[in-house]
JSON list of C-alpha atoms in Angstrom, two decimals:
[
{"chain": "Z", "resi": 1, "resn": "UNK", "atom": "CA", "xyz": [256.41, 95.81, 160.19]},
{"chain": "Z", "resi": 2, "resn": "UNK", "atom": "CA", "xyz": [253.48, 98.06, 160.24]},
{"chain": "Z", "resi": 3, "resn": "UNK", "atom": "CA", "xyz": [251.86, 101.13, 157.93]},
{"chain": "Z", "resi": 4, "resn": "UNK", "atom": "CA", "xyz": [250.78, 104.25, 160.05]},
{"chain": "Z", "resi": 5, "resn": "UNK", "atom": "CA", "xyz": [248.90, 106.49, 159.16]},
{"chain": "Z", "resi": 6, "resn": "UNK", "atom": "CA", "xyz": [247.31, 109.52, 161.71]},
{"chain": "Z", "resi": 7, "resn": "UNK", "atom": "CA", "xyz": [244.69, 111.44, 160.08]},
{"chain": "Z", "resi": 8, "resn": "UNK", "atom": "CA", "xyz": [244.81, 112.69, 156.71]},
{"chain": "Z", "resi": 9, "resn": "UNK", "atom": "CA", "xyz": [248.95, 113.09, 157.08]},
{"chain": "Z", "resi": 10, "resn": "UNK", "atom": "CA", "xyz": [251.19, 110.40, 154.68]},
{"chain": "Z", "resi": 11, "resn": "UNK", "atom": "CA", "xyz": [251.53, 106.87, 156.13]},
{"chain": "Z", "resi": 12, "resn": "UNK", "atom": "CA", "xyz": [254.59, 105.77, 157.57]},
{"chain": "Z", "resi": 13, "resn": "UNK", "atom": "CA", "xyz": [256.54, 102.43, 157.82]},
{"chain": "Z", "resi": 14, "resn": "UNK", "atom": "CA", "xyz": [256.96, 100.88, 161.51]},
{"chain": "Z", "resi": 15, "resn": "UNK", "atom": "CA", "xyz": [259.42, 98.50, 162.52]},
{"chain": "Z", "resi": 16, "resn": "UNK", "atom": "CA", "xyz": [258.76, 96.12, 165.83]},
{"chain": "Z", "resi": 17, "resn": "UNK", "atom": "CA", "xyz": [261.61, 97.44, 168.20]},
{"chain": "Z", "resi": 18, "resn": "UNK", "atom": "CA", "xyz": [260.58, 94.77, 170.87]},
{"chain": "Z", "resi": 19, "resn": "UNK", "atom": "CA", "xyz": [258.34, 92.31, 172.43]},
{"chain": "Z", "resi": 20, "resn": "UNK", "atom": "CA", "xyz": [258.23, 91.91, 176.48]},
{"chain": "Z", "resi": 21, "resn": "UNK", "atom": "CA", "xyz": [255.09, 90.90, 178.66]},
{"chain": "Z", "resi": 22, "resn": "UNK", "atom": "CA", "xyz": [252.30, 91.43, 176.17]},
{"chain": "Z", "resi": 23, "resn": "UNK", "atom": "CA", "xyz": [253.68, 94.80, 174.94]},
{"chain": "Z", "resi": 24, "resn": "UNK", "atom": "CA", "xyz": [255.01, 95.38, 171.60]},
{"chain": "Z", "resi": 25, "resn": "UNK", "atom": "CA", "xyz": [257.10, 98.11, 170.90]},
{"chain": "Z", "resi": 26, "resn": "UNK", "atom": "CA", "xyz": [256.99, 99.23, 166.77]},
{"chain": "Z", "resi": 27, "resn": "UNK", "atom": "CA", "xyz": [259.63, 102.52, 165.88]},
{"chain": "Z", "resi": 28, "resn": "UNK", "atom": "CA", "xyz": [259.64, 105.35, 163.30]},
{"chain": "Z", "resi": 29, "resn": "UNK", "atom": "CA", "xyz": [262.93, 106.19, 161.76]},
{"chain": "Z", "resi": 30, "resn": "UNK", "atom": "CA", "xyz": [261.40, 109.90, 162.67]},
{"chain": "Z", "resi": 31, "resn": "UNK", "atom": "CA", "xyz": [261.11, 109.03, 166.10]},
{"chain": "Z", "resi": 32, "resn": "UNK", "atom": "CA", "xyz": [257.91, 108.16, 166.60]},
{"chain": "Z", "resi": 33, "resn": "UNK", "atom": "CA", "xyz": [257.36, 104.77, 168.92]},
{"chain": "Z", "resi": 34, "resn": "UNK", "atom": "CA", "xyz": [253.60, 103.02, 169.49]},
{"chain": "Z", "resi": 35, "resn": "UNK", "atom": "CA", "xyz": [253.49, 100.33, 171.91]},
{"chain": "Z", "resi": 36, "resn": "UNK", "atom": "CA", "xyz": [250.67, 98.17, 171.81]},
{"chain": "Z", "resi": 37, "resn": "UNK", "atom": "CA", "xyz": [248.94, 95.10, 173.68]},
{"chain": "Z", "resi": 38, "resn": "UNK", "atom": "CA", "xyz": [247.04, 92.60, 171.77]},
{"chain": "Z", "resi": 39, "resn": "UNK", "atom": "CA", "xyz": [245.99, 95.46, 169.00]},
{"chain": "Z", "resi": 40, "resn": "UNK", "atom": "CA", "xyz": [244.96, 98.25, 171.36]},
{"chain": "Z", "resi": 41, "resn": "UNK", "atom": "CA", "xyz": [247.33, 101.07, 171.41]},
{"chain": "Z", "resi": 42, "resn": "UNK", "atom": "CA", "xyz": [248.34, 101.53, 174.96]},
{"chain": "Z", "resi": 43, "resn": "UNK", "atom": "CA", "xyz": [251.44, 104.34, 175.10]},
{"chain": "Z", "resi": 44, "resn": "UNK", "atom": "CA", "xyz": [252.77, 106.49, 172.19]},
{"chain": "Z", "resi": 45, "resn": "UNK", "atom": "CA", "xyz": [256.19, 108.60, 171.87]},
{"chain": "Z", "resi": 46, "resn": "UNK", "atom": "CA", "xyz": [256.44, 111.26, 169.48]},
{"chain": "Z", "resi": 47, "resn": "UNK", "atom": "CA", "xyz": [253.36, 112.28, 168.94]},
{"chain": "Z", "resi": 48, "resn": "UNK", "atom": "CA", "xyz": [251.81, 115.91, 170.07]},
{"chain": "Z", "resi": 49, "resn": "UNK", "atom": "CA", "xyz": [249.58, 114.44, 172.51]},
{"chain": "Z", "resi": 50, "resn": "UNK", "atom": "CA", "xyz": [251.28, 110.90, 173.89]},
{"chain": "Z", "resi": 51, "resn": "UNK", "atom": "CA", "xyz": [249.15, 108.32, 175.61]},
{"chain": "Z", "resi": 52, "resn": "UNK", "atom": "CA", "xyz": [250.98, 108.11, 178.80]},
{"chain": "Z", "resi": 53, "resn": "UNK", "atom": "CA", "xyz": [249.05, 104.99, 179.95]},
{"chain": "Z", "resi": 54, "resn": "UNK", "atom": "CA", "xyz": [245.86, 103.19, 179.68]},
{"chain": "Z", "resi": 55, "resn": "UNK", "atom": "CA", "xyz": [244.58, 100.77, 182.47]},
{"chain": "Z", "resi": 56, "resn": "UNK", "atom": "CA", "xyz": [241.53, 99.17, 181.64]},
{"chain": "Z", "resi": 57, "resn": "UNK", "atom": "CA", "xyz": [239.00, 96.98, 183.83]},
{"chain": "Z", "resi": 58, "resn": "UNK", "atom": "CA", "xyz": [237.28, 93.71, 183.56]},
{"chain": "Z", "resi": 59, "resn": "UNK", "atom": "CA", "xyz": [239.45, 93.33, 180.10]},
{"chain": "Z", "resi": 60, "resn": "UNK", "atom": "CA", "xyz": [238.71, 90.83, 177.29]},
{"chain": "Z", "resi": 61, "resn": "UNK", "atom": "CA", "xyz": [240.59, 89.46, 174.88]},
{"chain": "Z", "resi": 62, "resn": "UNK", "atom": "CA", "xyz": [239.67, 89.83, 171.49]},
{"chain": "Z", "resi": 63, "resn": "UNK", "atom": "CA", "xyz": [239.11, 85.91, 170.85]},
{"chain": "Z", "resi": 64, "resn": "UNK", "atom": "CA", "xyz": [236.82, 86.20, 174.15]},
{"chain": "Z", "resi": 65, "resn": "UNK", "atom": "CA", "xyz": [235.31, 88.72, 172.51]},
{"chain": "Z", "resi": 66, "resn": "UNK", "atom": "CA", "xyz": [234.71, 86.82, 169.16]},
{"chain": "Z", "resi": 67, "resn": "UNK", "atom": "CA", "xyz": [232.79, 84.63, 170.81]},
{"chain": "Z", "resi": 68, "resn": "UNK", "atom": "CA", "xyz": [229.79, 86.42, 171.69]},
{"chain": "Z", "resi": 69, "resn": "UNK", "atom": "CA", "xyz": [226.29, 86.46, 169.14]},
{"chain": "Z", "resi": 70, "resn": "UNK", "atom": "CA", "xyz": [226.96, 89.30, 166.27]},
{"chain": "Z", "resi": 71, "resn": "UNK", "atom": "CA", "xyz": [225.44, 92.49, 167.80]},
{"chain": "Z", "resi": 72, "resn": "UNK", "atom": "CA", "xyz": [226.25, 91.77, 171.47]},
{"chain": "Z", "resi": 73, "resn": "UNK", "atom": "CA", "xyz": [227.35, 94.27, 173.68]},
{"chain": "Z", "resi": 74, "resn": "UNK", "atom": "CA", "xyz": [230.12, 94.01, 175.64]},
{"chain": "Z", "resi": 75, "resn": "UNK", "atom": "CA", "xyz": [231.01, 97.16, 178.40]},
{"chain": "Z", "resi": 76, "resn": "UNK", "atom": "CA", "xyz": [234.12, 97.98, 179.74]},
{"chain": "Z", "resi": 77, "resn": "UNK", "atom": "CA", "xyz": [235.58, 100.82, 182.04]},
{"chain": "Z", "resi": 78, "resn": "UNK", "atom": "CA", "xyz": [239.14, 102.29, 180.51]},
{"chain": "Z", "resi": 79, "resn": "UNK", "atom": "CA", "xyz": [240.97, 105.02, 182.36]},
{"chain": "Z", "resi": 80, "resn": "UNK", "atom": "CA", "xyz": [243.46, 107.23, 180.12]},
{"chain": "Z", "resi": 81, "resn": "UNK", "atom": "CA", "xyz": [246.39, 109.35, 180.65]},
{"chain": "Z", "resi": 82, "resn": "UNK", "atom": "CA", "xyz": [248.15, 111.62, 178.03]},
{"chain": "Z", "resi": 83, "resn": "UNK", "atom": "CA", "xyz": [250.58, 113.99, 178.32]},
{"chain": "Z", "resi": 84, "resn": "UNK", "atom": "CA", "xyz": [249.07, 117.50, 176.47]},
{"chain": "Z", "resi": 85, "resn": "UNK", "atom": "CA", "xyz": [247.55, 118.38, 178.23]},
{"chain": "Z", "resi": 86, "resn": "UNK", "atom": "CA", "xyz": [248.11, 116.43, 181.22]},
{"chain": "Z", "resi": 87, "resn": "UNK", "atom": "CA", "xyz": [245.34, 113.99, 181.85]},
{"chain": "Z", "resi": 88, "resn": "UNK", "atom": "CA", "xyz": [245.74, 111.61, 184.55]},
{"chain": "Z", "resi": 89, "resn": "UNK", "atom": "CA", "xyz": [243.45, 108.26, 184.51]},
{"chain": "Z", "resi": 90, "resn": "UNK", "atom": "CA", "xyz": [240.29, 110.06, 181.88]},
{"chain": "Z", "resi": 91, "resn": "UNK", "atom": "CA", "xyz": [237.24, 107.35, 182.65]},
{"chain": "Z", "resi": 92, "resn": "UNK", "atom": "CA", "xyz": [236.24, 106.06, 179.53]},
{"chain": "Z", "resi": 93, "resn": "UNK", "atom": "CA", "xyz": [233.05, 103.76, 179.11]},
{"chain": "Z", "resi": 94, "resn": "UNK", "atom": "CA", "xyz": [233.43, 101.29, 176.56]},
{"chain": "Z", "resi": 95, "resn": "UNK", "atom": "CA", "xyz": [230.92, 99.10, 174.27]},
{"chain": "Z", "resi": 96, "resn": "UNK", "atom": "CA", "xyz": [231.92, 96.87, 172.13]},
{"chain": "Z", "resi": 97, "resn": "UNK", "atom": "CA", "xyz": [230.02, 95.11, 169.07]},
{"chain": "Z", "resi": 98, "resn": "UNK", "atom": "CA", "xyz": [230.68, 92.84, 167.20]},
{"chain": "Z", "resi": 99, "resn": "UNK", "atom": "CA", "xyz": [230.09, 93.89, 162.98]},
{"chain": "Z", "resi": 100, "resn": "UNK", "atom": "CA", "xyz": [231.16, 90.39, 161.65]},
{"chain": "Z", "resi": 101, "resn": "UNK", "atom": "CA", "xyz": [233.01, 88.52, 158.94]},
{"chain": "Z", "resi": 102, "resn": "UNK", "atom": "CA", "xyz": [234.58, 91.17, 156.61]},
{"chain": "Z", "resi": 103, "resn": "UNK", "atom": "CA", "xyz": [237.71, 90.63, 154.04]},
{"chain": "Z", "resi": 104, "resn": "UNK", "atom": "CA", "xyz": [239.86, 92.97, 153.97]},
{"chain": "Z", "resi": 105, "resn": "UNK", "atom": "CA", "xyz": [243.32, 93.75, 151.59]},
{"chain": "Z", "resi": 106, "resn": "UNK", "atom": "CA", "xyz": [246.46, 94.59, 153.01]},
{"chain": "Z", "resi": 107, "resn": "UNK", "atom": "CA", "xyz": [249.41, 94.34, 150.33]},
{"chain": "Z", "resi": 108, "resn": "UNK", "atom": "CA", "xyz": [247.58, 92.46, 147.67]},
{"chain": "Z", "resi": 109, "resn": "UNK", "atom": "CA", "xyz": [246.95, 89.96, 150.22]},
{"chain": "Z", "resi": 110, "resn": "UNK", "atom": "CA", "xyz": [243.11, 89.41, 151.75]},
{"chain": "Z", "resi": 111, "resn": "UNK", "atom": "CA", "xyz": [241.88, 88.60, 154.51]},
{"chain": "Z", "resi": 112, "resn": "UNK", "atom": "CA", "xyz": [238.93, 87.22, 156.09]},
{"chain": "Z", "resi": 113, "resn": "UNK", "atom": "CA", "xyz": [238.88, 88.88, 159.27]},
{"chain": "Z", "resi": 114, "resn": "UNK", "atom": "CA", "xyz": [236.27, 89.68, 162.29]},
{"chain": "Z", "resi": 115, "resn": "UNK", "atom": "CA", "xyz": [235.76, 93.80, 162.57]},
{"chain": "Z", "resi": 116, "resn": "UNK", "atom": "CA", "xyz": [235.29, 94.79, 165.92]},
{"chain": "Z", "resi": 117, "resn": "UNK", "atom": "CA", "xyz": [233.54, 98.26, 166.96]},
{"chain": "Z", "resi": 118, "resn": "UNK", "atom": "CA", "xyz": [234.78, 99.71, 170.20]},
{"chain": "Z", "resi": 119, "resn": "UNK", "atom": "CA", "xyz": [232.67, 102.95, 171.38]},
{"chain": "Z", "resi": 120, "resn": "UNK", "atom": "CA", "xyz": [234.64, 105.09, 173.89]},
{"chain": "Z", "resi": 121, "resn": "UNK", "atom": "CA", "xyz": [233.21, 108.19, 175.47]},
{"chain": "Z", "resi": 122, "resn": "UNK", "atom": "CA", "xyz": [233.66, 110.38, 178.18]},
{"chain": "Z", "resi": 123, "resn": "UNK", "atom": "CA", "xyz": [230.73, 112.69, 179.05]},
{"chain": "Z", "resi": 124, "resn": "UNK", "atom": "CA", "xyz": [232.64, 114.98, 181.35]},
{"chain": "Z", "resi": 125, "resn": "UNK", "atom": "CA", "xyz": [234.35, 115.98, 177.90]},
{"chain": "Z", "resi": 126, "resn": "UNK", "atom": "CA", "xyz": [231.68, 115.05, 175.34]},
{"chain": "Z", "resi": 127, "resn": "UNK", "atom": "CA", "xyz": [234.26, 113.15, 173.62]},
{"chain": "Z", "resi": 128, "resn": "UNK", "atom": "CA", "xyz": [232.28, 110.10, 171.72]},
{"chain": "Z", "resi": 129, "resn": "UNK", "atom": "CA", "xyz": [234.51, 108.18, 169.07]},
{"chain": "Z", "resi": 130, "resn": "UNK", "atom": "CA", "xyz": [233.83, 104.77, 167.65]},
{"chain": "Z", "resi": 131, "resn": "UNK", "atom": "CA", "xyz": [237.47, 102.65, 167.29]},
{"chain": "Z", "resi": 132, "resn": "UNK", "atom": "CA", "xyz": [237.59, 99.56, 164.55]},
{"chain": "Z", "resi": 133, "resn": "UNK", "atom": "CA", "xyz": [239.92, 96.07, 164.73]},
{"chain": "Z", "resi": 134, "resn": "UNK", "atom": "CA", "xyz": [239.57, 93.96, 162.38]},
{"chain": "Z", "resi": 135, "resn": "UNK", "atom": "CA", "xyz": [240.49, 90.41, 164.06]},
{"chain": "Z", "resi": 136, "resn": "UNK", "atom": "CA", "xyz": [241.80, 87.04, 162.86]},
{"chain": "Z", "resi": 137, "resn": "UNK", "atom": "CA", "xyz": [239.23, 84.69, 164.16]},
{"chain": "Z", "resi": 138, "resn": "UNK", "atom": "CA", "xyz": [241.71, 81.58, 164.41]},
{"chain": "Z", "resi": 139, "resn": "UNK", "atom": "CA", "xyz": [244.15, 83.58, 166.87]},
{"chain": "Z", "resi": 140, "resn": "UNK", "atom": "CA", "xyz": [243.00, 86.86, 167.69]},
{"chain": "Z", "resi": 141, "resn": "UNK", "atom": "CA", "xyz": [245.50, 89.02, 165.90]},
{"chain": "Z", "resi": 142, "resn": "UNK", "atom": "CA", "xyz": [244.20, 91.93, 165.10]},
{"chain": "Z", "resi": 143, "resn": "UNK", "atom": "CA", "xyz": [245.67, 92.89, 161.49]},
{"chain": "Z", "resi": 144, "resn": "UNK", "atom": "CA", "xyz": [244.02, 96.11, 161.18]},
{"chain": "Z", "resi": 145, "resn": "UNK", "atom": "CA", "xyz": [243.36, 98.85, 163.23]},
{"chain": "Z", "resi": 146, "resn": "UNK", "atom": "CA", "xyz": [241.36, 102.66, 163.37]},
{"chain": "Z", "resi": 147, "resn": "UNK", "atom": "CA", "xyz": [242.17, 103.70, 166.64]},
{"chain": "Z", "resi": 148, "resn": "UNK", "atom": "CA", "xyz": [241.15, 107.06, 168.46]},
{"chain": "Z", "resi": 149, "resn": "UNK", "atom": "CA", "xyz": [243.79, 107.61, 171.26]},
{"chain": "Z", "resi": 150, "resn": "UNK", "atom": "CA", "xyz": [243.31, 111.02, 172.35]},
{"chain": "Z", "resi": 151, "resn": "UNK", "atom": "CA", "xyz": [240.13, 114.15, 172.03]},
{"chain": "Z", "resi": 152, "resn": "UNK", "atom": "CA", "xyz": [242.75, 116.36, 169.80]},
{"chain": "Z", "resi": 153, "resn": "UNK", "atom": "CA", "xyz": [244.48, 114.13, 167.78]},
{"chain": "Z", "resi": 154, "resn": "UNK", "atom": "CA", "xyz": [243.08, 112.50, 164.79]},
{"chain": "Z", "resi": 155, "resn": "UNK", "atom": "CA", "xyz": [242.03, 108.76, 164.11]},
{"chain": "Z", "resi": 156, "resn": "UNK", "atom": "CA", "xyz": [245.25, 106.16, 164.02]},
{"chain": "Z", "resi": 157, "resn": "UNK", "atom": "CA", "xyz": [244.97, 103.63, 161.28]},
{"chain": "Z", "resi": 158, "resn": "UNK", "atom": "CA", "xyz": [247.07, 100.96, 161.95]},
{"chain": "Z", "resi": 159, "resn": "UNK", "atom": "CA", "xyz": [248.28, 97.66, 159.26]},
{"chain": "Z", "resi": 160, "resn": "UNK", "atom": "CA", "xyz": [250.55, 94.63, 160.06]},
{"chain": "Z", "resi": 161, "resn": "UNK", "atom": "CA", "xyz": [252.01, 94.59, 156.98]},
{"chain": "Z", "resi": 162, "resn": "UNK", "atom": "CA", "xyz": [254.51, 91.59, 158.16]},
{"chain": "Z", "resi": 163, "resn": "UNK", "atom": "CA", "xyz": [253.24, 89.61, 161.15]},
{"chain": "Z", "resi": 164, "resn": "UNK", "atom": "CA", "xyz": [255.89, 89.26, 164.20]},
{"chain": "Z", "resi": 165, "resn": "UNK", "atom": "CA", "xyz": [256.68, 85.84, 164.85]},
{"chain": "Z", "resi": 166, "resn": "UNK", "atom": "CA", "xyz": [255.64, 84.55, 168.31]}
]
């Protein structure tokens, strides 16, 4: 299960519908469905503005990305679609950096995690937002999550509160 919380509106409880080829489906009982790869958000249902798809190039993992020197930069090339209004394959240039060790508390419980930065911007659109993962550095699960998905919808904050199995 997961909390989910979009902007300032009350969090909600998520459920993990399904697992199949990397993507995990998590359900609302209000109808609202976020499937997700590895901790990055990659198609919503239910939402105002739904990520229809995101294809990304020259992707890392987040344990390949765990592995470069605190303050490295990593870029990447992302290309978004969402569905209002209809945006078909949005370039996005990505940098990542790397914060460091952090503990974090999710249900009474802490955590030592790694928090990842992930700058996304489009300058077509002048749309510059600055995502946040925080990663377990023994397996690369990201446990925590403040993810921008779309230029008029608030910030997604996203915690595992029970972790699927594998």
């Amino acid at each position: 299960s997961l909390k989910l919380k979009i902007g300032k509106g009350p969090a909600g409880l998520l459920i993990l519908e399904s697992k199949n080829e990397g993507l995990n489906t998590w359900v609302s009982a209000d109808g609202v469905s976020i499937i997700e790869k590895d901790g990055k958000i990659v198609r919503t249902i239910g939402l105002t503005n739904n990520v229809i798809g995101l294809r990304s190039l020259q992707e890392k993992t987040f344990m390949d990305l765990i592995k470069l020197s605190p303050s490295s930069q990593s870029i990447n090339t992302e290309y978004l679609s969402l569905d209002n209004p209809e945006v078909f394959e949005m370039k996005l240039d990505c940098y990542v950096l790397i914060e460091g060790e952090e503990a974090i508390e999710i249900l009474d419980k802490e955590f030592s995690l790694i928090h990842i930065s992930r700058v996304k911007e489009n300058k077509f659109l002048r749309w510059k937002v600055k995502d946040h993962f925080w990663v377990d550095p023994i397996d690369g699960f990201v446990w925590k999550s403040i993810q921008n998905i779309a230029p008029n919808l608030p910030p997604v904050l996203i915690e595992v509160t029970k972790r699927p199995a594998n």
